[in-house]
Short mmCIF file of C-alpha atoms and ligand atoms in Angstrom, two decimals:
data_model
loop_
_atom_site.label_atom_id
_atom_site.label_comp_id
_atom_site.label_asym_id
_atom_site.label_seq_id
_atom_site.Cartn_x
_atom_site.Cartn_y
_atom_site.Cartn_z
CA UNK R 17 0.00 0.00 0.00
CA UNK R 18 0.94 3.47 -0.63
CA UNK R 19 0.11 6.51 1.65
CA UNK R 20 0.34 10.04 -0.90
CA UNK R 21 0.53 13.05 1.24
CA UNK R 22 -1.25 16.10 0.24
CA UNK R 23 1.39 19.12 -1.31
CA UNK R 24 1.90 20.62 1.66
CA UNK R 25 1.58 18.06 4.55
CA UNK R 26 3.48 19.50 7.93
CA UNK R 27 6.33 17.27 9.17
CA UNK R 28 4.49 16.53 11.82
CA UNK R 29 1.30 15.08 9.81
CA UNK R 30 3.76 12.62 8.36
CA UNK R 31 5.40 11.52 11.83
CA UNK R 32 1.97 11.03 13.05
CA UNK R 33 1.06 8.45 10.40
CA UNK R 34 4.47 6.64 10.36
CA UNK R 35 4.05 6.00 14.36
CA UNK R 36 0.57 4.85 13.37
CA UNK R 37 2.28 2.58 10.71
CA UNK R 38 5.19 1.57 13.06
CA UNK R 39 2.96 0.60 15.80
CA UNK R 40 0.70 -1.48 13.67
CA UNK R 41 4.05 -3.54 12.95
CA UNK R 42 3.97 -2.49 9.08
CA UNK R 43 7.50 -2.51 6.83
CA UNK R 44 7.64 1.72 5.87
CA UNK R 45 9.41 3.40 3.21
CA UNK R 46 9.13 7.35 2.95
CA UNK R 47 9.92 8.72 -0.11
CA UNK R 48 10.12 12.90 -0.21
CA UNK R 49 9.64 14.09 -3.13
CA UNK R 50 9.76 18.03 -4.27
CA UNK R 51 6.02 18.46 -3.47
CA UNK R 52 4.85 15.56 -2.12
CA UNK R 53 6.07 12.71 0.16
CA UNK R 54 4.59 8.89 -0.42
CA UNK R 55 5.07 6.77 2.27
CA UNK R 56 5.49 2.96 1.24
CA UNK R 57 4.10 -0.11 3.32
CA UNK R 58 4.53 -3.10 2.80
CA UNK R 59 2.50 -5.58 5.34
CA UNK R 60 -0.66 -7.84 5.81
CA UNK R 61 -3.41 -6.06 3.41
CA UNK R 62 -6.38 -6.12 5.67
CA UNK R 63 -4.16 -5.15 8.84
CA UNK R 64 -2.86 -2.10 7.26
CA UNK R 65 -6.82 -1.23 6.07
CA UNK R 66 -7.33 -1.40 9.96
CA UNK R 67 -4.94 1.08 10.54
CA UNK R 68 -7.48 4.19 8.80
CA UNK R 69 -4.78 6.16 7.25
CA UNK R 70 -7.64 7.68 4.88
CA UNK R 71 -8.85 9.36 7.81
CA UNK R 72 -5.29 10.86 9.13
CA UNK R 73 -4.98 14.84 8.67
CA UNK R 74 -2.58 15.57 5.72
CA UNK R 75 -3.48 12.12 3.96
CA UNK R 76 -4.20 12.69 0.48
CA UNK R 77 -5.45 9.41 -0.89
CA UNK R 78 -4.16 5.45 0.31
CA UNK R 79 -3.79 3.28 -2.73
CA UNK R 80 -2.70 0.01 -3.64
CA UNK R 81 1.25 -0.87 -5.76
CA UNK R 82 0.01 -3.26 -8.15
CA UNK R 83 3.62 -3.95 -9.46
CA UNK R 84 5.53 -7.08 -7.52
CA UNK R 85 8.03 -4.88 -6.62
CA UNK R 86 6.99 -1.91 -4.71
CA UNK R 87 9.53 0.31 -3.54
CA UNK R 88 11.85 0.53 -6.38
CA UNK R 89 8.65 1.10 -9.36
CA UNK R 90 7.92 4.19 -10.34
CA UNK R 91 4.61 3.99 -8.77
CA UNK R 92 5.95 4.51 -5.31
CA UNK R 93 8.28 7.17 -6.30
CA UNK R 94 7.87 9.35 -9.37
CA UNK R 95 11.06 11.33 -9.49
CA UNK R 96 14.37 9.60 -10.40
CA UNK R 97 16.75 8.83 -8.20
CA UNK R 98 20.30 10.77 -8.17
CA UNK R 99 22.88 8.82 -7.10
CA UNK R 100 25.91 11.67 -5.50
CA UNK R 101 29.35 9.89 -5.36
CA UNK R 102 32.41 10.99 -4.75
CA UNK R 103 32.15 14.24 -6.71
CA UNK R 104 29.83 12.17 -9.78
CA UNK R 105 25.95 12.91 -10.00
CA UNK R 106 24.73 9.57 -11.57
CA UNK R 107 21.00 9.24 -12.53
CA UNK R 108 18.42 10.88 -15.08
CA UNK R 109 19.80 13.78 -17.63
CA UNK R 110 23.49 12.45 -17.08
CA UNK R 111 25.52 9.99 -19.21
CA UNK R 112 28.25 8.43 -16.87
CA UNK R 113 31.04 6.26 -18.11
CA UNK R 114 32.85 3.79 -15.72
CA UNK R 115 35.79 2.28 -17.11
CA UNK R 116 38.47 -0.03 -16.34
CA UNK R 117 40.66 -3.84 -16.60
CA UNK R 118 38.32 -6.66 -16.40
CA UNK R 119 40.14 -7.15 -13.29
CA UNK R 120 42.76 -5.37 -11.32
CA UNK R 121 46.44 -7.43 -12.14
CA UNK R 122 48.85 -4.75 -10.96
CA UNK R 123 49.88 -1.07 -9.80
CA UNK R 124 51.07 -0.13 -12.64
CA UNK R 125 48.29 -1.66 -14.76
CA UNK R 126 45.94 0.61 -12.73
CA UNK R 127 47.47 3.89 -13.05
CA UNK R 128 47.95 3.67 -16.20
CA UNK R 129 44.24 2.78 -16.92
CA UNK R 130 43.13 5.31 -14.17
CA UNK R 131 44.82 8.06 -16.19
CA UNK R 132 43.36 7.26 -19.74
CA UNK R 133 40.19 7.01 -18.29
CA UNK R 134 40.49 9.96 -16.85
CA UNK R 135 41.84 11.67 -19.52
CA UNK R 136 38.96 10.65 -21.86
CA UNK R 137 36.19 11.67 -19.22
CA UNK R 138 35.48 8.38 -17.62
CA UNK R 139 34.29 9.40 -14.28
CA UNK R 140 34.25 6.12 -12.55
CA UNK R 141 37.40 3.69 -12.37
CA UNK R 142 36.52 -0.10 -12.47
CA UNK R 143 38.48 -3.21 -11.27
CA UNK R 144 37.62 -6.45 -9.71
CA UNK R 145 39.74 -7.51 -7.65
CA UNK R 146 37.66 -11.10 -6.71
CA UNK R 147 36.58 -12.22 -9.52
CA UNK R 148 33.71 -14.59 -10.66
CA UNK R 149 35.06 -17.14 -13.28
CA UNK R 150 33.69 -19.83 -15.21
CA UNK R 151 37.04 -21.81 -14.48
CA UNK R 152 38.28 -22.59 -11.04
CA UNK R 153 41.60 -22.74 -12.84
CA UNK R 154 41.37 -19.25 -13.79
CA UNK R 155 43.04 -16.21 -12.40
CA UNK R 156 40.59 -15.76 -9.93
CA UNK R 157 41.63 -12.06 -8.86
CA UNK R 158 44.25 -10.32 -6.34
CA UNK R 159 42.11 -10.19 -3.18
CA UNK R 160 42.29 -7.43 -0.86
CA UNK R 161 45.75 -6.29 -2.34
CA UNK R 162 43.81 -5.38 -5.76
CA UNK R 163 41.68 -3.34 -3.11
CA UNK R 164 44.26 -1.15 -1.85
CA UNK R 165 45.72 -0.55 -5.57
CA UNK R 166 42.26 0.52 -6.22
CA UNK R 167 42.30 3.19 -3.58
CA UNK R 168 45.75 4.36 -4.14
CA UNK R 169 44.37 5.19 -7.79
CA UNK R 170 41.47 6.39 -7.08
CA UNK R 171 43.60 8.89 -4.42
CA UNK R 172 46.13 9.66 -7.43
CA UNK R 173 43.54 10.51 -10.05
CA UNK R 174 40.52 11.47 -8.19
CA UNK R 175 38.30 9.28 -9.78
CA UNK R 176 35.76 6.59 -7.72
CA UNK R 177 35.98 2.81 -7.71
CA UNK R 178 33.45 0.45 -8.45
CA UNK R 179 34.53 -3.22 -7.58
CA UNK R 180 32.37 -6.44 -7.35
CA UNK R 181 31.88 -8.30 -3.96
CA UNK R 182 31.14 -11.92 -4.71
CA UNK R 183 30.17 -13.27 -1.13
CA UNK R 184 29.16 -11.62 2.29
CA UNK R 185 32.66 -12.90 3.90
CA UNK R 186 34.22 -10.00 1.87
CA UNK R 187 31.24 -7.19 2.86
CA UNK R 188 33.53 -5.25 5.16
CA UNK R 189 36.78 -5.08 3.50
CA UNK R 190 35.04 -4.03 -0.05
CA UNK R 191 32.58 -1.88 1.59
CA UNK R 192 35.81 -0.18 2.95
CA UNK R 193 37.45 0.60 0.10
CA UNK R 194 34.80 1.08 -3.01
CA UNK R 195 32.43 3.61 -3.54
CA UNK R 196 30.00 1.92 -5.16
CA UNK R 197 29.67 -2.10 -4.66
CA UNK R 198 29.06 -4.04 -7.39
CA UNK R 199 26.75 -7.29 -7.52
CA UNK R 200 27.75 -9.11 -10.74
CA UNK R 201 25.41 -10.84 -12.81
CA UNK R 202 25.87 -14.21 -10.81
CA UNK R 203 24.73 -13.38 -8.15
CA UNK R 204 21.89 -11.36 -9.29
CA UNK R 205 19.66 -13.91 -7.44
CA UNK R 206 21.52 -14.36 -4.31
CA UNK R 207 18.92 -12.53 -1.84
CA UNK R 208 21.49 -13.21 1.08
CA UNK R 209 23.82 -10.88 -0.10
CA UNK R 210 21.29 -8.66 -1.59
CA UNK R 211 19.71 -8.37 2.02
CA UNK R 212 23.79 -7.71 3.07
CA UNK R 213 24.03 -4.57 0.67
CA UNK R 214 20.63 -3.61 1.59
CA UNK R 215 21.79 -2.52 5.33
CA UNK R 216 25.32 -0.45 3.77
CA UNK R 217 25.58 3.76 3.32
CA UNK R 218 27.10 3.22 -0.29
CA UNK R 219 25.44 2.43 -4.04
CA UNK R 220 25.02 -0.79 -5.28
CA UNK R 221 25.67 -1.42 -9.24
CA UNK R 222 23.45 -4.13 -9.90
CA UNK R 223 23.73 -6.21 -12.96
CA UNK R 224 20.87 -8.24 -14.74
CA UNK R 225 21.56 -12.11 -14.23
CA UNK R 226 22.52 -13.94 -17.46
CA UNK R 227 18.67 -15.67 -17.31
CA UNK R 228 16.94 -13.02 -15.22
CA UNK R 229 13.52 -11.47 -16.66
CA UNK R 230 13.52 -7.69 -15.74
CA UNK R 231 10.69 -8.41 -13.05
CA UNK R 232 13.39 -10.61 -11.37
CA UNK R 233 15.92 -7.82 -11.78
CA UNK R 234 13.80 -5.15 -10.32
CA UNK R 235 12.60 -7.95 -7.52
CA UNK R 236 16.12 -8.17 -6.62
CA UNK R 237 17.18 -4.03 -6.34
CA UNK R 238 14.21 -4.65 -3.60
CA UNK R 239 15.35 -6.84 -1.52
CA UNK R 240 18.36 -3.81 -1.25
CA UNK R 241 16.01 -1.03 -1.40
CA UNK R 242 14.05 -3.31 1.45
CA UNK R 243 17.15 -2.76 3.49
CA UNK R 244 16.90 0.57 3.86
CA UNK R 245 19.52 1.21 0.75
CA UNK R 246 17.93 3.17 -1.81
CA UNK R 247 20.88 4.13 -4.00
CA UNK R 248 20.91 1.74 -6.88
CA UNK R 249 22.22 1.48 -10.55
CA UNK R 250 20.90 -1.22 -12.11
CA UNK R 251 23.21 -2.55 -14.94
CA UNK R 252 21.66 -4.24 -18.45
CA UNK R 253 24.38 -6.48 -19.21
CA UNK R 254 23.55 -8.34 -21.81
CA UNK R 255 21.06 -11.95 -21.31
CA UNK R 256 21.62 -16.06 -22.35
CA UNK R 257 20.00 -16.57 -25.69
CA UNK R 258 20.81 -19.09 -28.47
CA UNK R 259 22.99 -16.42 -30.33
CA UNK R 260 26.37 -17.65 -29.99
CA UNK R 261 28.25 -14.98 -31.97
CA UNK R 262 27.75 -12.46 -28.67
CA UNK R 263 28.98 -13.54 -25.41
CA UNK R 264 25.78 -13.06 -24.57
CA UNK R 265 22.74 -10.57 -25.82
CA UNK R 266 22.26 -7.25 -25.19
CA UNK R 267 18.53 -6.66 -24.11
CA UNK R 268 18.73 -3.19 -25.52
CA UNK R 269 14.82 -2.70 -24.73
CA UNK R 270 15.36 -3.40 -21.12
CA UNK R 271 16.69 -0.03 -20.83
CA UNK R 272 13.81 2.30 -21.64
CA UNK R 273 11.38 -0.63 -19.90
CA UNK R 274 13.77 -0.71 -16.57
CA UNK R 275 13.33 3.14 -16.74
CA UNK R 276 9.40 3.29 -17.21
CA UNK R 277 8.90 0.77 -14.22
CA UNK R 278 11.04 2.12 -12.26
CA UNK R 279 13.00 5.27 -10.51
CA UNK R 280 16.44 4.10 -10.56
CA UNK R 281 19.48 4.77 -12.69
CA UNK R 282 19.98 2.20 -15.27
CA UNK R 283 23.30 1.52 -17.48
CA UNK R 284 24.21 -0.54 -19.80
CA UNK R 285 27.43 -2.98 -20.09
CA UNK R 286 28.20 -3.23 -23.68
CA UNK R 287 31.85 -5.55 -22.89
CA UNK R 288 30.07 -8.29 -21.31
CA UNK R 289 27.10 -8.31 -23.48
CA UNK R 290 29.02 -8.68 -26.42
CA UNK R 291 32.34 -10.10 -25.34
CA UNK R 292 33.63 -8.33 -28.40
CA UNK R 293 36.12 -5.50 -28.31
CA UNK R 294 34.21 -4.48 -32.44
CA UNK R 295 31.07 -4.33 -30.96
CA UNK R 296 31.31 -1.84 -27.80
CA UNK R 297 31.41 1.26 -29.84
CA UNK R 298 28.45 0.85 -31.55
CA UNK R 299 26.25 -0.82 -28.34
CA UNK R 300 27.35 1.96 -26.13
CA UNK R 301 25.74 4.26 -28.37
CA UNK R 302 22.86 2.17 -29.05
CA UNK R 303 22.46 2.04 -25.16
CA UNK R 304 22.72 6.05 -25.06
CA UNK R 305 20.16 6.16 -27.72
CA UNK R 306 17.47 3.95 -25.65
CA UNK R 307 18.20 6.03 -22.71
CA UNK R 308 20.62 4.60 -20.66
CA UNK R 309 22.11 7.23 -17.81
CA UNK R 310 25.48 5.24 -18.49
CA UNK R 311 27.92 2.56 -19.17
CA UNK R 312 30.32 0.33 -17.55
CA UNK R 313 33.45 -0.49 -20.16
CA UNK R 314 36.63 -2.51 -19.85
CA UNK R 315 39.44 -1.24 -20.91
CA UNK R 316 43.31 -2.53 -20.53
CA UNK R 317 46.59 -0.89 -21.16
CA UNK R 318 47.01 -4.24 -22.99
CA UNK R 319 44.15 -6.15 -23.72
CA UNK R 320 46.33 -9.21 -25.77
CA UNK R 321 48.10 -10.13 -22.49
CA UNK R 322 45.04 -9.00 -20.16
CA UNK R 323 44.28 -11.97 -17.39
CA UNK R 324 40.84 -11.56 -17.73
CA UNK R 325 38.38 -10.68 -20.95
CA UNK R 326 41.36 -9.69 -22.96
CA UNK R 327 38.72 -9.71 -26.10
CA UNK R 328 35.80 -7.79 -24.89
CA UNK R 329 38.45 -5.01 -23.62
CA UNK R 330 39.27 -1.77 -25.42
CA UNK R 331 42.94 -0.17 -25.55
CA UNK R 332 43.27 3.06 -24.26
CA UNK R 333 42.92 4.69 -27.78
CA UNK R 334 40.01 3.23 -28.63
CA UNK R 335 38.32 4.18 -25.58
CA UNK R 336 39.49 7.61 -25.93
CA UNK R 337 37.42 7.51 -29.89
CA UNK R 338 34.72 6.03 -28.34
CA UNK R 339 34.74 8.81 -25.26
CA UNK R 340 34.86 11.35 -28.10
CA UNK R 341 31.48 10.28 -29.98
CA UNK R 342 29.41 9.66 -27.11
CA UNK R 343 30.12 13.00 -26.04
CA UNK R 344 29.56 14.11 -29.52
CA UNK R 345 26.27 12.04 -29.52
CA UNK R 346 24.67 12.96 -25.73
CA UNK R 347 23.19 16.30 -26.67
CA UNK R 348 20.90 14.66 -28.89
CA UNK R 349 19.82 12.34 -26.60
CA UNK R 350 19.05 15.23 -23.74
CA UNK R 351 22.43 13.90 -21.46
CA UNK R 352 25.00 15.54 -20.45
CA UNK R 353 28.27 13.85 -20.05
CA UNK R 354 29.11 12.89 -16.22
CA UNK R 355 31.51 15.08 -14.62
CA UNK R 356 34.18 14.60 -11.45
CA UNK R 357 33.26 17.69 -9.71
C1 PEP L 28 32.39 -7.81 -14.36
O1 PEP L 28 31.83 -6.71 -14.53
O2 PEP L 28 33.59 -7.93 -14.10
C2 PEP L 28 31.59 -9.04 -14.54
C3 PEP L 28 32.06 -10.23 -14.17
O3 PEP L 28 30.39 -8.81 -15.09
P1 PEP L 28 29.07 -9.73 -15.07
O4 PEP L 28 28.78 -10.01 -13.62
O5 PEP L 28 28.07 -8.87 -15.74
O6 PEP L 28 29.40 -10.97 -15.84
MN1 MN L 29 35.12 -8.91 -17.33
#
């Protein structure tokens, strides 16, 4: 159910009905909005009836969210959300580019990249430092040590770090170093850690799972949002279809459908979708075309020798062409390029 204030409602109209919420032993949500504030509950229908909200001063109107997921549709909250981190503004009217190795193999590997990316106007610096592989033989990333080579770039250039955390035994140490957690596409459906990055003060980067619908996706961002973390990017990454010429497909129309259903930031990952260095360019822009507030790109100072996704990864050069016609191509799309304030 969905409490809608009227425009105007005192502070203390809407403390009044969330005690009355509270006390009936309801799940609340308050969104504030720039005129209005909708306060989300999510509980047993016929108890919450009992509570009378109708009837509470300042109460505009109680109505039902049809949608499966409640808190993070568009029904509950109207305006986008605006994600603020470390000097980047990521959400509606911006395009953001995060870029960076698949994973992170060295110091010197990641200032290099840091700077290029940089220099190009990525305003996020990737790296995964544990890494999910098919193969338990693979390099399976450096551990806490790629952490710290994270932070000492992002201290050098200035730019903030998104990094995946694979299992809750890792929580505090990558909550401790990255500004925005990632949840990659494998565990898309693991509601433990979901519920674990619900109850942290920093944005989640979500990914679609490789055989997710987008109901599941946006049922997963709310087991996070359920936690009391509302700051989520939800990342299109590209599905499992019969196509084997892609890594996997991009679901370009998930982007403008993610962003009807729902307030939060979406972006697009055009490397892992198509597992094809060729093919970035022209998904990126595809994804700025349907909307997306963003990308997430790898890039290596050396992508033939990379340890990880060597193929799907761009060289500095030809992230720096592809930097230069998205930027030419956001104005007509109503986006401004992201900026490291
Ligand atoms: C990644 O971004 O490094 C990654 C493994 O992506 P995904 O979870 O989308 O496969
Ligand atoms: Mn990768």
């Amino acid at each position: 159910m969905m409490v809608i204030m009227r425009e105007g409602a005192t502070d203390a109209q809407i403390e009044h009905v969330l005690k009355r919420i509270e006390d009936g032993g309801a799940d609340v949500h308050v969104s504030r909005g720039q005129y209005r504030t909708v306060i989300g509950i999510i509980g047993d229908k016929e108890a919450i009836a009992e509570l009378q909200l109708g009837a509470f001063d300042g109460v505009e109107e109680v109505i039902r969210i049809l949608k499966p997921y409640k808190f993070v549709s568009k029904e509950f909250r109207h305006e986008p959300t605006m994600i603020k981190v470390g000097g980047v503004t990521i959400g509606e009217g911006f395009f953001n580019v995060m870029a960076g190795p698949c994973s992170v193999e060295s110091a010197e590997q990641m200032m290099a990249t840091a700077k290029a990316v940089k220099a190009a106007g990525g305003t996020v610096l990737r790296g995964g430092a544990f890494k999910p592989r098919t193969s338990p033989y693979s390099f399976q990333g450096m551990g806490v040590e790629g952490l710290q080579i994270l932070a000492e770039a992002r201290k050098e250039f200035g730019l903030p770090i998104v990094t995946e955390l694979m299992d809750v035994r890792d929580l505090d140490v990558v909550v401790e170093y990255a500004d925005i957690v990632q949840i990659g596409a494998r565990n898309a459906q693991n509601f433990l850690l979901l519920k674990e990055v619900g109850m942290i003060d920093k944005p989640v980067l979500l990914k679609r799972g490789l055989g997710n619908t987008i109901e599941e996706t946006l049922m997963a961002a709310e087991y996070i949002v359920k936690g009391g973390n509302t700051q989520i990017i939800i990342c299109e990454r590209g599905i499992r279809t019969f196509e084997t010429y892609t890594r996997n497909t991009l679901d370009i129309s998930a982007i403008p459908l993610i962003k009807q259903l729902s307030h939060l930031p979406v972006i697009l990952d055009p490397s892992h979708a198509a597992g094809k260095r060729s093919l970035v360019e022209p998904l990126t822009l595809a994804g700025l075309a349907a909307g997306a507030d963003g990308a997430i790109v790898e890039v290596h100072p050396d992508p033939e020798n990379a340890m990880c996704d060597g193929p799907q990864s761009l060289t500095f050069e030809h992230f720096a062409s592809l930097m230069g016609k998205v930027k030419k191509a956001a104005p007509a799309f109503d986006k401004v390029m992201g900026q490291v304030s």
